[in-house]
């Protein structure tokens, strides 16, 4: 599985383009102003300082894994530092998600898979006036995330703990519309497609869905292809580590692969 992942990565690097290889004004602008904006932002400093604290935290917690598990470590008892090292999004990727959220300016955001809350913090800081709902399956991991939110002074985050299959449909039902959804949850084909289809009724032409780990497994790759093919989807951007899904009306259906 790991060898296939690296093979997929090499193939992506050979076939993906940069901003100059795109013929869509929308995607070119997004790439130029958001995806490839590597300048430092003031919000990064405090969140990355919190990451460093987590990387040094030797506390043991019991991990409840309701999803597809981990390629790296399936032990139930783990150090917070180990989770921070293996499960958190890298600064570069988390900061990309921050820029996507800041550019999109959503009124509400939903994150499926809080982990230790670093990416959640980036979402919160990207749009402080937005309501951020984050859902985590593991109670002890969620406790660490909640503490991080308090230490970072985040006041627009609601953390719910429980099974994604129970909490996500309820959250969707209670929403008038979904502006920005980041799905880093159960990495199986069936679950990923369920999340996508559950979101569809509340999506608008201004909605953005972000799917994490689209090359994680054969099932995830198949789910990504099915999402791309859905008639409501107009533009997708494959960044290997994440996939962006747009629903822009009046735009020709196009799929892009970009290097990051």
mmCIF file of C-alpha atoms in Angstrom:
data_model
loop_
_atom_site.group_PDB
_atom_site.id
_atom_site.type_symbol
_atom_site.label_atom_id
_atom_site.label_comp_id
_atom_site.label_asym_id
_atom_site.label_seq_id
_atom_site.Cartn_x
_atom_site.Cartn_y
_atom_site.Cartn_z
ATOM 1 C CA UNK A 1 0.000 0.000 0.000
ATOM 2 C CA UNK A 2 2.813 2.403 0.876
ATOM 3 C CA UNK A 3 4.664 1.591 -2.359
ATOM 4 C CA UNK A 4 1.503 2.266 -4.369
ATOM 5 C CA UNK A 5 1.079 5.599 -2.589
ATOM 6 C CA UNK A 6 4.562 6.716 -3.577
ATOM 7 C CA UNK A 7 3.995 5.483 -7.117
ATOM 8 C CA UNK A 8 0.833 7.583 -7.273
ATOM 9 C CA UNK A 9 2.769 10.566 -5.947
ATOM 10 C CA UNK A 10 5.457 10.260 -8.615
ATOM 11 C CA UNK A 11 2.812 9.899 -11.327
ATOM 12 C CA UNK A 12 1.050 13.003 -10.021
ATOM 13 C CA UNK A 13 4.291 14.993 -10.072
ATOM 14 C CA UNK A 14 4.900 14.038 -13.694
ATOM 15 C CA UNK A 15 1.360 14.797 -14.876
ATOM 16 C CA UNK A 16 0.380 17.791 -12.726
ATOM 17 C CA UNK A 17 0.791 21.360 -13.936
ATOM 18 C CA UNK A 18 1.582 24.694 -12.330
ATOM 19 C CA UNK A 19 -0.562 27.824 -12.614
ATOM 20 C CA UNK A 20 0.910 28.466 -16.069
ATOM 21 C CA UNK A 21 -0.490 25.201 -17.395
ATOM 22 C CA UNK A 22 -4.102 26.070 -16.615
ATOM 23 C CA UNK A 23 -6.445 27.607 -19.176
ATOM 24 C CA UNK A 24 -9.200 28.445 -16.704
ATOM 25 C CA UNK A 25 -9.161 32.072 -15.475
ATOM 26 C CA UNK A 26 -10.800 30.948 -12.215
ATOM 27 C CA UNK A 27 -8.226 28.225 -11.519
ATOM 28 C CA UNK A 28 -5.294 30.375 -12.640
ATOM 29 C CA UNK A 29 -6.334 33.167 -10.260
ATOM 30 C CA UNK A 30 -6.866 30.689 -7.426
ATOM 31 C CA UNK A 31 -3.451 29.128 -8.034
ATOM 32 C CA UNK A 32 -1.667 32.454 -8.385
ATOM 33 C CA UNK A 33 -3.244 34.252 -5.422
ATOM 34 C CA UNK A 34 -3.996 31.423 -3.008
ATOM 35 C CA UNK A 35 -2.381 28.046 -3.703
ATOM 36 C CA UNK A 36 1.071 29.445 -4.495
ATOM 37 C CA UNK A 37 1.016 32.254 -1.962
ATOM 38 C CA UNK A 38 3.866 31.185 0.302
ATOM 39 C CA UNK A 39 4.247 34.495 2.123
ATOM 40 C CA UNK A 40 4.109 34.415 5.915
ATOM 41 C CA UNK A 41 0.811 35.322 7.584
ATOM 42 C CA UNK A 42 0.456 36.686 11.093
ATOM 43 C CA UNK A 43 -1.919 33.858 12.066
ATOM 44 C CA UNK A 44 0.690 31.183 11.384
ATOM 45 C CA UNK A 45 3.014 32.011 14.284
ATOM 46 C CA UNK A 46 0.767 31.196 17.249
ATOM 47 C CA UNK A 47 -0.630 28.037 15.671
ATOM 48 C CA UNK A 48 2.812 26.695 14.795
ATOM 49 C CA UNK A 49 3.980 27.461 18.337
ATOM 50 C CA UNK A 50 1.070 25.316 19.549
ATOM 51 C CA UNK A 51 2.151 22.546 17.160
ATOM 52 C CA UNK A 52 5.640 22.605 18.713
ATOM 53 C CA UNK A 53 4.113 22.124 22.156
ATOM 54 C CA UNK A 54 2.185 19.110 20.891
ATOM 55 C CA UNK A 55 5.306 17.626 19.294
ATOM 56 C CA UNK A 56 6.959 17.739 22.714
ATOM 57 C CA UNK A 57 3.960 16.409 24.682
ATOM 58 C CA UNK A 58 4.775 12.942 26.064
ATOM 59 C CA UNK A 59 1.331 12.401 27.616
ATOM 60 C CA UNK A 60 -0.291 9.087 26.723
ATOM 61 C CA UNK A 61 -3.879 9.016 25.503
ATOM 62 C CA UNK A 62 -6.157 6.212 24.343
ATOM 63 C CA UNK A 63 -7.088 6.606 20.703
ATOM 64 C CA UNK A 64 -10.529 5.495 19.579
ATOM 65 C CA UNK A 65 -10.334 4.924 15.837
ATOM 66 C CA UNK A 66 -13.764 4.691 14.225
ATOM 67 C CA UNK A 67 -12.427 5.042 10.683
ATOM 68 C CA UNK A 68 -10.065 3.228 8.369
ATOM 69 C CA UNK A 69 -7.132 3.387 10.757
ATOM 70 C CA UNK A 70 -3.586 4.450 10.115
ATOM 71 C CA UNK A 71 -0.944 3.273 7.672
ATOM 72 C CA UNK A 72 1.723 4.148 10.248
ATOM 73 C CA UNK A 73 0.576 2.959 13.661
ATOM 74 C CA UNK A 74 -2.464 1.007 14.799
ATOM 75 C CA UNK A 75 -1.680 0.967 18.547
ATOM 76 C CA UNK A 76 -4.520 2.264 20.677
ATOM 77 C CA UNK A 77 -2.365 4.011 23.296
ATOM 78 C CA UNK A 78 -0.217 6.774 21.844
ATOM 79 C CA UNK A 79 1.776 9.752 22.966
ATOM 80 C CA UNK A 80 0.353 13.123 21.956
ATOM 81 C CA UNK A 81 3.745 13.854 20.391
ATOM 82 C CA UNK A 82 3.435 10.742 18.224
ATOM 83 C CA UNK A 83 -0.010 11.756 17.009
ATOM 84 C CA UNK A 84 1.231 15.276 16.320
ATOM 85 C CA UNK A 85 4.120 13.913 14.277
ATOM 86 C CA UNK A 86 2.160 11.344 12.244
ATOM 87 C CA UNK A 87 -1.407 12.622 11.997
ATOM 88 C CA UNK A 88 -1.323 16.417 11.863
ATOM 89 C CA UNK A 89 -1.287 18.159 8.519
ATOM 90 C CA UNK A 90 2.125 19.617 7.715
ATOM 91 C CA UNK A 91 2.461 23.383 8.152
ATOM 92 C CA UNK A 92 2.540 23.847 4.387
ATOM 93 C CA UNK A 93 -0.711 21.940 3.842
ATOM 94 C CA UNK A 94 -2.512 23.344 6.885
ATOM 95 C CA UNK A 95 -1.568 26.851 5.797
ATOM 96 C CA UNK A 96 -2.877 26.149 2.301
ATOM 97 C CA UNK A 97 -6.215 25.184 3.830
ATOM 98 C CA UNK A 98 -6.071 28.433 5.828
ATOM 99 C CA UNK A 99 -5.583 30.446 2.615
ATOM 100 C CA UNK A 100 -8.397 28.604 0.857
ATOM 101 C CA UNK A 101 -10.749 29.397 3.742
ATOM 102 C CA UNK A 102 -9.602 33.033 3.926
ATOM 103 C CA UNK A 103 -10.094 33.458 0.184
ATOM 104 C CA UNK A 104 -13.474 31.742 0.147
ATOM 105 C CA UNK A 105 -14.849 33.841 3.024
ATOM 106 C CA UNK A 106 -17.463 31.322 4.184
ATOM 107 C CA UNK A 107 -20.071 32.145 6.799
ATOM 108 C CA UNK A 108 -19.873 28.583 8.101
ATOM 109 C CA UNK A 109 -17.305 25.794 7.979
ATOM 110 C CA UNK A 110 -17.546 22.108 8.808
ATOM 111 C CA UNK A 111 -14.509 19.956 9.513
ATOM 112 C CA UNK A 112 -14.808 16.196 9.751
ATOM 113 C CA UNK A 113 -11.834 14.885 11.723
ATOM 114 C CA UNK A 114 -10.522 17.352 14.308
ATOM 115 C CA UNK A 115 -7.480 15.339 15.410
ATOM 116 C CA UNK A 116 -5.504 17.635 17.770
ATOM 117 C CA UNK A 117 -7.126 20.753 16.364
ATOM 118 C CA UNK A 118 -4.288 22.405 14.463
ATOM 119 C CA UNK A 119 -6.104 22.543 11.120
ATOM 120 C CA UNK A 120 -9.249 23.613 12.969
ATOM 121 C CA UNK A 121 -7.280 26.509 14.415
ATOM 122 C CA UNK A 122 -6.190 27.528 10.936
ATOM 123 C CA UNK A 123 -9.822 27.482 9.774
ATOM 124 C CA UNK A 124 -10.874 29.561 12.778
ATOM 125 C CA UNK A 125 -8.141 32.152 12.224
ATOM 126 C CA UNK A 126 -8.824 32.305 8.486
ATOM 127 C CA UNK A 127 -12.365 33.578 9.029
ATOM 128 C CA UNK A 128 -12.887 34.692 12.638
ATOM 129 C CA UNK A 129 -16.508 35.702 12.000
ATOM 130 C CA UNK A 130 -17.454 32.304 10.577
ATOM 131 C CA UNK A 131 -18.983 29.498 12.619
ATOM 132 C CA UNK A 132 -16.618 26.510 12.623
ATOM 133 C CA UNK A 133 -18.070 23.113 13.498
ATOM 134 C CA UNK A 134 -15.488 20.367 13.905
ATOM 135 C CA UNK A 135 -16.327 16.728 14.585
ATOM 136 C CA UNK A 136 -13.962 14.199 16.190
ATOM 137 C CA UNK A 137 -14.559 10.522 16.874
ATOM 138 C CA UNK A 138 -11.994 10.041 19.651
ATOM 139 C CA UNK A 139 -12.892 11.581 23.041
ATOM 140 C CA UNK A 140 -9.341 11.822 24.391
ATOM 141 C CA UNK A 141 -7.983 13.317 21.172
ATOM 142 C CA UNK A 142 -10.853 15.815 21.287
ATOM 143 C CA UNK A 143 -9.878 16.783 24.849
ATOM 144 C CA UNK A 144 -6.403 17.747 23.633
ATOM 145 C CA UNK A 145 -7.919 19.694 20.730
ATOM 146 C CA UNK A 146 -10.291 21.541 23.069
ATOM 147 C CA UNK A 147 -7.378 22.555 25.272
ATOM 148 C CA UNK A 148 -5.537 23.852 22.192
ATOM 149 C CA UNK A 149 -8.558 25.944 21.193
ATOM 150 C CA UNK A 150 -8.637 27.510 24.655
ATOM 151 C CA UNK A 151 -4.914 28.253 24.653
ATOM 152 C CA UNK A 152 -5.184 29.860 21.202
ATOM 153 C CA UNK A 153 -8.215 31.918 22.255
ATOM 154 C CA UNK A 154 -10.524 30.565 19.568
ATOM 155 C CA UNK A 155 -14.138 31.587 20.182
ATOM 156 C CA UNK A 156 -15.837 30.599 16.938
ATOM 157 C CA UNK A 157 -15.283 26.829 17.141
ATOM 158 C CA UNK A 158 -17.834 24.210 18.197
ATOM 159 C CA UNK A 159 -16.340 20.781 18.851
ATOM 160 C CA UNK A 160 -18.634 17.752 18.750
ATOM 161 C CA UNK A 161 -17.442 14.278 19.739
ATOM 162 C CA UNK A 162 -18.953 11.087 18.403
ATOM 163 C CA UNK A 163 -19.550 8.935 15.375
ATOM 164 C CA UNK A 164 -19.366 10.844 12.080
ATOM 165 C CA UNK A 165 -22.319 8.885 10.708
ATOM 166 C CA UNK A 166 -24.490 10.217 13.535
ATOM 167 C CA UNK A 167 -23.210 13.774 13.929
ATOM 168 C CA UNK A 168 -22.582 14.877 10.348
ATOM 169 C CA UNK A 169 -26.135 14.246 9.034
ATOM 170 C CA UNK A 170 -27.551 16.128 12.046
ATOM 171 C CA UNK A 171 -25.204 19.061 11.439
ATOM 172 C CA UNK A 172 -26.154 19.165 7.768
ATOM 173 C CA UNK A 173 -29.866 18.993 8.562
ATOM 174 C CA UNK A 174 -29.537 21.964 10.935
ATOM 175 C CA UNK A 175 -27.666 24.088 8.357
ATOM 176 C CA UNK A 176 -29.364 26.334 5.837
ATOM 177 C CA UNK A 177 -26.422 25.853 3.492
ATOM 178 C CA UNK A 178 -22.871 24.525 3.548
ATOM 179 C CA UNK A 179 -20.255 27.069 2.520
ATOM 180 C CA UNK A 180 -16.998 25.250 3.247
ATOM 181 C CA UNK A 181 -16.575 21.590 4.201
ATOM 182 C CA UNK A 182 -13.226 19.929 4.933
ATOM 183 C CA UNK A 183 -13.497 16.142 5.082
ATOM 184 C CA UNK A 184 -10.628 14.391 6.822
ATOM 185 C CA UNK A 185 -12.614 11.552 8.272
ATOM 186 C CA UNK A 186 -13.082 7.853 7.687
ATOM 187 C CA UNK A 187 -10.861 7.190 4.660
ATOM 188 C CA UNK A 188 -12.944 4.515 2.965
ATOM 189 C CA UNK A 189 -14.732 4.713 -0.353
ATOM 190 C CA UNK A 190 -18.186 4.087 1.121
ATOM 191 C CA UNK A 191 -17.816 6.626 3.933
ATOM 192 C CA UNK A 192 -16.321 9.310 1.683
ATOM 193 C CA UNK A 193 -19.114 8.981 -0.864
ATOM 194 C CA UNK A 194 -21.684 9.036 1.935
ATOM 195 C CA UNK A 195 -20.261 12.323 3.251
ATOM 196 C CA UNK A 196 -20.334 13.781 -0.252
ATOM 197 C CA UNK A 197 -23.929 12.753 -0.956
ATOM 198 C CA UNK A 198 -25.130 13.904 2.465
ATOM 199 C CA UNK A 199 -23.692 17.372 1.777
ATOM 200 C CA UNK A 200 -25.158 17.763 -1.708
ATOM 201 C CA UNK A 201 -28.642 19.057 -0.766
ATOM 202 C CA UNK A 202 -27.144 21.988 1.184
ATOM 203 C CA UNK A 203 -24.470 22.997 -1.327
ATOM 204 C CA UNK A 204 -24.658 26.142 -3.453
ATOM 205 C CA UNK A 205 -22.702 27.362 -6.451
ATOM 206 C CA UNK A 206 -20.395 29.120 -3.980
ATOM 207 C CA UNK A 207 -19.683 26.041 -1.853
ATOM 208 C CA UNK A 208 -16.274 24.413 -1.563
ATOM 209 C CA UNK A 209 -15.655 20.825 -0.497
ATOM 210 C CA UNK A 210 -12.127 19.705 0.374
ATOM 211 C CA UNK A 211 -11.381 15.989 0.548
ATOM 212 C CA UNK A 212 -8.245 14.871 2.336
ATOM 213 C CA UNK A 213 -6.023 11.927 1.366
ATOM 214 C CA UNK A 214 -7.606 11.282 -2.030
ATOM 215 C CA UNK A 215 -4.764 8.851 -2.869
ATOM 216 C CA UNK A 216 -4.793 7.122 0.530
ATOM 217 C CA UNK A 217 -6.085 3.831 -0.905
ATOM 218 C CA UNK A 218 -7.664 2.334 -4.004
ATOM 219 C CA UNK A 219 -11.056 2.963 -2.439
ATOM 220 C CA UNK A 220 -10.279 6.634 -1.887
ATOM 221 C CA UNK A 221 -9.059 6.997 -5.474
ATOM 222 C CA UNK A 222 -12.294 5.438 -6.708
ATOM 223 C CA UNK A 223 -14.350 7.723 -4.483
ATOM 224 C CA UNK A 224 -12.496 10.759 -5.872
ATOM 225 C CA UNK A 225 -13.247 9.693 -9.449
ATOM 226 C CA UNK A 226 -16.941 9.250 -8.649
ATOM 227 C CA UNK A 227 -17.070 12.683 -7.005
ATOM 228 C CA UNK A 228 -15.420 14.272 -10.049
ATOM 229 C CA UNK A 229 -17.978 12.648 -12.343
ATOM 230 C CA UNK A 230 -21.028 13.826 -10.394
ATOM 231 C CA UNK A 231 -23.213 16.140 -12.523
ATOM 232 C CA UNK A 232 -23.363 18.884 -9.869
ATOM 233 C CA UNK A 233 -19.560 19.126 -9.759
ATOM 234 C CA UNK A 234 -18.091 21.587 -12.255
ATOM 235 C CA UNK A 235 -14.457 22.117 -11.268
ATOM 236 C CA UNK A 236 -12.065 19.905 -9.324
ATOM 237 C CA UNK A 237 -8.448 20.571 -8.445
ATOM 238 C CA UNK A 238 -6.307 17.573 -7.545
ATOM 239 C CA UNK A 239 -3.412 18.690 -5.321
ATOM 240 C CA UNK A 240 -2.533 15.063 -4.503
ATOM 241 C CA UNK A 241 -2.768 15.522 -0.730
ATOM 242 C CA UNK A 242 -6.195 17.124 -0.983
ATOM 243 C CA UNK A 243 -8.872 17.525 -3.629
ATOM 244 C CA UNK A 244 -10.915 20.685 -4.113
ATOM 245 C CA UNK A 245 -14.483 20.425 -5.408
ATOM 246 C CA UNK A 246 -16.430 23.395 -6.783
ATOM 247 C CA UNK A 247 -20.024 23.721 -7.965
ATOM 248 C CA UNK A 248 -19.823 26.927 -10.023
ATOM 249 C CA UNK A 249 -22.876 27.255 -12.271
ATOM 250 C CA UNK A 250 -22.340 28.246 -15.878
ATOM 251 C CA UNK A 251 -18.769 26.946 -15.910
ATOM 252 C CA UNK A 252 -17.663 24.094 -18.140
ATOM 253 C CA UNK A 253 -16.816 20.896 -16.292
ATOM 254 C CA UNK A 254 -13.040 20.676 -15.958
ATOM 255 C CA UNK A 255 -10.582 18.750 -13.819
ATOM 256 C CA UNK A 256 -7.122 20.022 -12.955
ATOM 257 C CA UNK A 257 -4.010 18.542 -11.371
ATOM 258 C CA UNK A 258 -1.656 21.066 -9.790
ATOM 259 C CA UNK A 259 1.696 20.629 -8.087
ATOM 260 C CA UNK A 260 2.152 22.014 -4.598
#
